[in-house]
Short mmCIF file of C-alpha atoms in Angstrom, two decimals:
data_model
loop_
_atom_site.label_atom_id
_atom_site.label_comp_id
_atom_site.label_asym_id
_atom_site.label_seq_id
_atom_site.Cartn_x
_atom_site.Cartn_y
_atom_site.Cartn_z
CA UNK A 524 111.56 81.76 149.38
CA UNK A 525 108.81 79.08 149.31
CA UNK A 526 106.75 81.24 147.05
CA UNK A 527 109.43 82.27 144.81
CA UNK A 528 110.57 78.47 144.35
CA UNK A 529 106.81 77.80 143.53
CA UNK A 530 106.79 80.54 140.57
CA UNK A 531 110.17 79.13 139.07
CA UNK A 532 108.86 75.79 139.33
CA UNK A 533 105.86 77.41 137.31
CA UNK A 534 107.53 78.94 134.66
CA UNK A 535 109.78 76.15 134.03
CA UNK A 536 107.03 73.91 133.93
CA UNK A 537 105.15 75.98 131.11
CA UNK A 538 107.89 76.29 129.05
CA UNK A 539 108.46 72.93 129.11
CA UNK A 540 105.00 72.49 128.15
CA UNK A 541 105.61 74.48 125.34
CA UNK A 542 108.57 72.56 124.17
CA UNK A 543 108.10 69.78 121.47
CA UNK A 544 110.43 67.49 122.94
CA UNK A 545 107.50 67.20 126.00
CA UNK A 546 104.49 68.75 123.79
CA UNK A 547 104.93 67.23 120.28
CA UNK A 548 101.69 67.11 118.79
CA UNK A 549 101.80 71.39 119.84
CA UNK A 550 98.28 71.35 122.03
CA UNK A 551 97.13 73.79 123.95
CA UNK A 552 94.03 75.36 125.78
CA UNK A 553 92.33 78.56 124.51
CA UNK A 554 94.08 80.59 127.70
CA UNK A 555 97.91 78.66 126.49
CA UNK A 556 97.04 80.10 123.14
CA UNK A 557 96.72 83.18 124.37
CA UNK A 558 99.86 83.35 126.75
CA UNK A 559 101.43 82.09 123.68
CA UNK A 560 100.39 84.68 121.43
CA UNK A 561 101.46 87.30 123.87
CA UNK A 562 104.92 85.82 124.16
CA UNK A 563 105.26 85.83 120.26
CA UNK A 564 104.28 89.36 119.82
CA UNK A 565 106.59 90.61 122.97
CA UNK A 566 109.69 88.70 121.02
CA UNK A 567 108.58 90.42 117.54
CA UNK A 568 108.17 93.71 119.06
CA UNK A 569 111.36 93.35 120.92
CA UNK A 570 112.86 92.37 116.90
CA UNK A 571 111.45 95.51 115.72
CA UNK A 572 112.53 97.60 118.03
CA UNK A 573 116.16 96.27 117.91
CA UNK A 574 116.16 96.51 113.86
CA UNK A 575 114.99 99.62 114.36
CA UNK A 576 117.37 101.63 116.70
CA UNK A 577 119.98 99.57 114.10
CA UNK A 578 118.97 102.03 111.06
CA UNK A 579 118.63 104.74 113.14
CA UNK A 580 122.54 104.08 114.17
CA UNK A 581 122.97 103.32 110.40
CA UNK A 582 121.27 106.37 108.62
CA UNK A 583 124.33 108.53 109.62
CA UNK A 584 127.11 105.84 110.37
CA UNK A 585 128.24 103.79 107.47
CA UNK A 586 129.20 100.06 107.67
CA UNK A 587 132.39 99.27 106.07
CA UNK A 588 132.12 99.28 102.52
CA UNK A 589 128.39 99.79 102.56
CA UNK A 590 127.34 103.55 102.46
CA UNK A 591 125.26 105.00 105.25
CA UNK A 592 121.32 104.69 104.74
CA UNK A 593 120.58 108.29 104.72
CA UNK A 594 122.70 107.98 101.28
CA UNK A 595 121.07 105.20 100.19
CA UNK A 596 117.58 107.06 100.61
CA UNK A 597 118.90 110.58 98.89
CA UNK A 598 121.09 108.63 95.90
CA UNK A 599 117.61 108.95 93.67
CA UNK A 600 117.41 112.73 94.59
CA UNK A 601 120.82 113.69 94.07
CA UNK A 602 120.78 111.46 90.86
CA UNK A 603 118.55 114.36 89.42
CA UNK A 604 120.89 116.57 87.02
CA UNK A 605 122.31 119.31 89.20
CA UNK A 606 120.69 122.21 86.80
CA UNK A 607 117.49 120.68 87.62
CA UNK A 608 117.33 120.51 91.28
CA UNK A 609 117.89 123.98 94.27
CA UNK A 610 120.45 124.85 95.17
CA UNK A 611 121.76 124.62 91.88
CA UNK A 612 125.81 123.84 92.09
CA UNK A 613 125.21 123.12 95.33
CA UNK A 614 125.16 120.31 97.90
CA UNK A 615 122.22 117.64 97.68
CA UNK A 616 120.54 118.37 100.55
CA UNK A 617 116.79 117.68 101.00
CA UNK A 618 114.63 120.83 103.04
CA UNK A 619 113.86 120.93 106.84
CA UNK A 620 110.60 122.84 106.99
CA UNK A 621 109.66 122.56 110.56
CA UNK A 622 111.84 121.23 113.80
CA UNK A 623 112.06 117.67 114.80
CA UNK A 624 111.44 116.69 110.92
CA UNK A 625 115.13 115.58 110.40
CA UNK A 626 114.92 113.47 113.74
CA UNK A 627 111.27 111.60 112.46
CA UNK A 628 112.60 111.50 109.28
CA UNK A 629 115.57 109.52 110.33
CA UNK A 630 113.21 107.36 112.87
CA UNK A 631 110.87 106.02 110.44
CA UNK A 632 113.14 105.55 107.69
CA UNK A 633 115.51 103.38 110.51
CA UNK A 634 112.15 101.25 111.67
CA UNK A 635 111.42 100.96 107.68
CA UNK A 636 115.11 99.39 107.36
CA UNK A 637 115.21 97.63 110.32
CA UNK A 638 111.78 96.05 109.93
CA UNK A 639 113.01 94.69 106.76
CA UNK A 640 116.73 93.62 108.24
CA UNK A 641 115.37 91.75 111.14
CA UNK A 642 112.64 90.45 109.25
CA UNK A 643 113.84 86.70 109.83
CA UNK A 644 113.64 87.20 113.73
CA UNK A 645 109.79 88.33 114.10
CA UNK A 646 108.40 86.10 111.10
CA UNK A 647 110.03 83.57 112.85
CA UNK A 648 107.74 84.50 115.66
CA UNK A 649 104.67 84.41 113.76
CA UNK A 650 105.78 81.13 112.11
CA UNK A 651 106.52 79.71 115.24
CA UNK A 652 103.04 80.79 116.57
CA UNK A 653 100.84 79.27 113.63
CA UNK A 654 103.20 76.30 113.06
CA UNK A 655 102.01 73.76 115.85
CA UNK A 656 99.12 73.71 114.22
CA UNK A 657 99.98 72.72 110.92
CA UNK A 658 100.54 69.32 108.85
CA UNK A 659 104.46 68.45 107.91
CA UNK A 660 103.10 69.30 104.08
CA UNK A 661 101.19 72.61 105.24
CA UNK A 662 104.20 73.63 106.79
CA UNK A 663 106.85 72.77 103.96
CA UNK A 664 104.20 75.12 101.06
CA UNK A 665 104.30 77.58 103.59
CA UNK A 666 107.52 78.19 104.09
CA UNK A 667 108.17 77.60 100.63
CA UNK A 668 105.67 80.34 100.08
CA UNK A 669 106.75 82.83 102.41
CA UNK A 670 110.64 82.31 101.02
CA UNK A 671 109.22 83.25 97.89
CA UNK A 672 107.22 85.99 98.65
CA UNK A 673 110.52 87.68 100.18
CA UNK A 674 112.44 87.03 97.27
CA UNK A 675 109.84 89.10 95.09
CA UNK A 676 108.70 91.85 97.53
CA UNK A 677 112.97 92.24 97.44
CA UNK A 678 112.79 91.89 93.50
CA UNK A 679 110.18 94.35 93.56
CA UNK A 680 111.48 97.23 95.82
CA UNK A 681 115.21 96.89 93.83
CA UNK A 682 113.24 97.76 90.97
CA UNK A 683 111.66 100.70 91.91
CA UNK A 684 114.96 101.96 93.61
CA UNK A 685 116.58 101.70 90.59
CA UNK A 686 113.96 103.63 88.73
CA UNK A 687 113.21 106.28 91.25
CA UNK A 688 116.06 108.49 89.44
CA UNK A 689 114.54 108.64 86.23
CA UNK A 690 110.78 108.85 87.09
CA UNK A 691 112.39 112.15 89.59
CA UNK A 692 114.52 113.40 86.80
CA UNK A 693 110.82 113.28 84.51
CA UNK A 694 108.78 114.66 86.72
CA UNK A 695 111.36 117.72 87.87
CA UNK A 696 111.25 118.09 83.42
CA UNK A 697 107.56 120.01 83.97
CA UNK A 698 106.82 123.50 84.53
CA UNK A 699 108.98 124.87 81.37
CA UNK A 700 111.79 125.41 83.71
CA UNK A 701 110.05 127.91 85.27
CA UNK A 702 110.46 126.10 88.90
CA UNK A 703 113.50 124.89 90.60
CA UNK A 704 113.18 121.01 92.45
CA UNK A 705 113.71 121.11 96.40
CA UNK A 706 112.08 118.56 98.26
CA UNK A 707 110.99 118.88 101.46
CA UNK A 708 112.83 115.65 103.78
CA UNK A 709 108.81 114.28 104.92
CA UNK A 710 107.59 114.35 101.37
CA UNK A 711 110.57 112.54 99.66
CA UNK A 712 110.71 110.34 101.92
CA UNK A 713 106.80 109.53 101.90
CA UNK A 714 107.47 109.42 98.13
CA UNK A 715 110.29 106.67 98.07
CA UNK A 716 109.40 104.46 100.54
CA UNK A 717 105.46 104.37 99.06
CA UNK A 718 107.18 103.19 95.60
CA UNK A 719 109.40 100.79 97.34
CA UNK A 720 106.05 99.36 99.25
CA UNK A 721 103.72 99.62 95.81
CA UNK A 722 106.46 97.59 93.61
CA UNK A 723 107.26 95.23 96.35
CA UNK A 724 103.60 94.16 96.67
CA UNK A 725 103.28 94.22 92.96
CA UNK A 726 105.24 91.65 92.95
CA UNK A 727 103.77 89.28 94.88
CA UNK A 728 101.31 88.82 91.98
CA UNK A 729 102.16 85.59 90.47
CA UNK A 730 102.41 84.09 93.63
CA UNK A 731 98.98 85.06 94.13
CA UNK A 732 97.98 82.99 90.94
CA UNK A 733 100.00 80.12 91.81
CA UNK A 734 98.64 79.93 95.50
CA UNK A 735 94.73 80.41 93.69
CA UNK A 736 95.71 77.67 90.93
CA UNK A 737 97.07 74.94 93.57
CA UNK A 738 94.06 74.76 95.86
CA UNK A 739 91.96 74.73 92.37
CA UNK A 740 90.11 78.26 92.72
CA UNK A 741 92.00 79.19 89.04
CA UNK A 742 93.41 77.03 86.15
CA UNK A 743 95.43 77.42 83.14
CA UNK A 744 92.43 77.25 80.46
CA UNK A 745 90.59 80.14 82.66
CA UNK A 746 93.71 82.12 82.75
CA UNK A 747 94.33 81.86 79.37
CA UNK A 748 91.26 83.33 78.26
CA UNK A 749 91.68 86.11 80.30
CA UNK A 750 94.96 86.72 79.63
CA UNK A 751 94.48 90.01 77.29
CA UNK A 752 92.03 91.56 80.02
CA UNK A 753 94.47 90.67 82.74
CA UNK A 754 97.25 92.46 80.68
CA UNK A 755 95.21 95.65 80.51
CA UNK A 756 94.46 95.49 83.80
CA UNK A 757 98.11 95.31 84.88
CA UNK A 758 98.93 98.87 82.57
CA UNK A 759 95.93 100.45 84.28
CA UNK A 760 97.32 99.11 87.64
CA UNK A 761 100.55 100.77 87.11
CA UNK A 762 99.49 103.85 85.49
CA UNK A 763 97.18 104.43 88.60
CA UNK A 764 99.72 103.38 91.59
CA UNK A 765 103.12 105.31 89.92
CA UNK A 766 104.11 108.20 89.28
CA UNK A 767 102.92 110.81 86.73
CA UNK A 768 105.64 109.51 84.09
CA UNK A 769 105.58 106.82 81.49
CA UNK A 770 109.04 105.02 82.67
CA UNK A 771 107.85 103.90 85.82
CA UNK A 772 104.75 103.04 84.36
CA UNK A 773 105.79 101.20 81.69
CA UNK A 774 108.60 99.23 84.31
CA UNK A 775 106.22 98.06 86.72
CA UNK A 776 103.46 96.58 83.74
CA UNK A 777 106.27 95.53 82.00
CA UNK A 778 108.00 93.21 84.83
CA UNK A 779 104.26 92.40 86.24
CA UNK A 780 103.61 90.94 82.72
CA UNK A 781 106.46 89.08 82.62
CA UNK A 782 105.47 88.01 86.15
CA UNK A 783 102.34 86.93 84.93
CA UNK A 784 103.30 85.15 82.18
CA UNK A 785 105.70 82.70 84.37
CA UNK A 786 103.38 82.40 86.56
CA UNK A 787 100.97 81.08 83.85
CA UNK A 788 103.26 78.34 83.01
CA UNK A 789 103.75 77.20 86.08
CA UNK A 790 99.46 76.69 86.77
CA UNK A 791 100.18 75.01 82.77
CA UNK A 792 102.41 72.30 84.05
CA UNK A 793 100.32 72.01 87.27
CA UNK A 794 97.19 71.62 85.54
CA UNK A 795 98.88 68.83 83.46
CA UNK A 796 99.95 66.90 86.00
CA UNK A 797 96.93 66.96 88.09
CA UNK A 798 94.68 65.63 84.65
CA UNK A 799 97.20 62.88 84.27
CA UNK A 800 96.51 61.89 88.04
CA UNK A 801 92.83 62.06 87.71
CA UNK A 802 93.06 60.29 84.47
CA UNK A 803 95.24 57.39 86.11
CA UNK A 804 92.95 57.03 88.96
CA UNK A 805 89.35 57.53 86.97
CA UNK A 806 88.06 59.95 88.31
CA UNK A 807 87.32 61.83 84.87
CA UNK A 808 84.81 58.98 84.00
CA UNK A 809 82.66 58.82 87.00
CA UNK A 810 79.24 60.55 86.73
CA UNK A 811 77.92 63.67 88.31
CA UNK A 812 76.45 61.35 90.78
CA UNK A 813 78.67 58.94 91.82
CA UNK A 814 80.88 58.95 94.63
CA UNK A 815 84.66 58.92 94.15
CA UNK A 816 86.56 55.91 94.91
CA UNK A 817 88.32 57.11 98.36
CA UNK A 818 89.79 54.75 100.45
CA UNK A 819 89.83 56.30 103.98
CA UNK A 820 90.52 54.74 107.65
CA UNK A 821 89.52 57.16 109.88
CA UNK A 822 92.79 57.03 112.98
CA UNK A 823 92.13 56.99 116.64
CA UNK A 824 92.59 59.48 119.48
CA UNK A 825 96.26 58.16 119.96
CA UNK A 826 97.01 57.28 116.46
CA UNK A 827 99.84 59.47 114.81
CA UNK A 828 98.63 61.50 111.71
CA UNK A 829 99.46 59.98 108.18
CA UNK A 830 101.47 63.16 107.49
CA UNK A 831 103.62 62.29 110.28
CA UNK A 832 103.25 65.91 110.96
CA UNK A 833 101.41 66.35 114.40
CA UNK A 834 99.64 63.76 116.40
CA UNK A 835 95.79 63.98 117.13
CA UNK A 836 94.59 64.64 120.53
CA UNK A 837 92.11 65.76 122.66
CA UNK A 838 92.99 69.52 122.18
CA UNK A 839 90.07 72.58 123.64
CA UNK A 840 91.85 74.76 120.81
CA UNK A 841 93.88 73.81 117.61
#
């Protein structure tokens, strides 16, 4: 009993040193970091695993209104004209080639789905891992950033749903009719979910800019110049990462340009504003030499940060 007592007593008291009611400035040793880390992970795991054995449930099991996933994934097969696709007249059906491929096929298209539905829970254990170390303003970019890059890895995978039809219905086109269209369930499957992942990621290029222009790596003038080789670079992006057919192609440059082009703006109106600051405060008319007019008070072990984000401390790992 007396040992038992002592290992509750143990637990409770490292959670509690975990807490930021009783830990607020988030410090810990190298080996709390590490019992910390393993916590995080076991909680994401456990996220994943849950979202997953959800889209397993949901590949054959539809949720009120919303049709089951294994529907979902076939709708850009059986979008292909029925003369163009085996059997012909027949039920869309995709091909079974060797056992078990149905029951993998379901799996990883369930973890895909599930992954993506429980998202929230397991970045909110990597956010919660990285964020005691982090200033009030580091932590308000990044999750503005990470909101952000959702929306457009989303944007990016709708897209390429909604195209996967007509690049099929292209590419089924070839041959001069002289072969009939049954996918196997591994390779379609392999085949979707790689265009969801390309356009998704795609997408996340203007965030990229933004992210290079605000910590000054890139600005508008630089981008600018570039912008015609940064424009062929996008086609030759998409002709190389798409299918053989010009529609997806030409979708994927098409929205990445128009991407890029926002994107641009936004560094334009950054850029402006951070010349009228330097302008304000002088710093555009001091020479090469001189040192900038910073006013700094370095705080003290127990002073609280300016930021008002985390305190300072005395802290083996931060």
């Amino acid at each position: 009993m007396g040992d038992t007592s002592a290992q509750r007593e143990g637990r409770g008291g490292k959670r509690k040193a975990r807490s930021r009611r009783h830990n607020p400035d988030g410090t810990m040793s190298l080996v709390e970091h590490i019992y910390e880390f393993r916590r995080r992970l076991g909680y994401a795991l456990l996220a994943l695993v849950a979202g997953g054995i959800v889209g397993f449930l949901w590949f054959g099991h539809s949720i009120g209104p919303i049709p089951t996933l294994g529907d979902l994934v076939t709708e850009p097969y059986c979008a292909i004209p029925q003369e163009q696709r085996y059997p012909k007249g027949g039920d869309c059906q995709l091909l079974q080639t060797v056992p078990f491929e149905a029951f993998m096929i379901q799996m990883k298209v369930g973890l895909s789905a599930g992954a993506v539905l429980f998202s929230p829970l397991w970045l909110y254990q990597l956010w919660a891992f990285i964020a005691p170390g982090l200033y009030s303003k580091e932590r308000k970019y990044a999750m503005t950033f990470v909101g952000i890059a959702s929306l457009l890895f989303a944007g990016g995978a709708l897209l390429a749903y909604f195209m996967a039809p007509h690049a099929l219905e292209i590419l089924t086109t070839f041959g001069a009719g002289e072969f009939a269209t049954w996918f196997t369930g591994d390779k379609y499957i392999s085949f979707v979910l790689s265009l969801l992942l390309i356009f998704g990621v795609s997408f996340e290029l203007p965030l990229l800019i933004i992210m290079l222009n605000r910590v000054g790596v890139v600005r508008y003038q630089m981008l600018k110049k570039w912008r015609r080789g940064i424009i062929m670079i996008m086609f030759v992006f998409a002709a190389f990462v798409t299918p053989a057919d010009p529609f997806s192609m030409i979708g994927l440059a098409g929205a990445l340009c128009i991407l890029f082009e926002i994107s641009l703006q936004i560094t334009r109106f950054h850029d402006r504003k951070l010349d009228r600051q330097r302008g304000t405060e002088g710093w555009d008319e001091l020479a090469d030499d001189e040192p900038a007019p910073f006013e700094y008070t370095p705080s003290t072990v127990n002073d609280d940060d300016t930021d008002g984000g985390r305190r300072s401390g005395t802290d083996d790992i931060t």
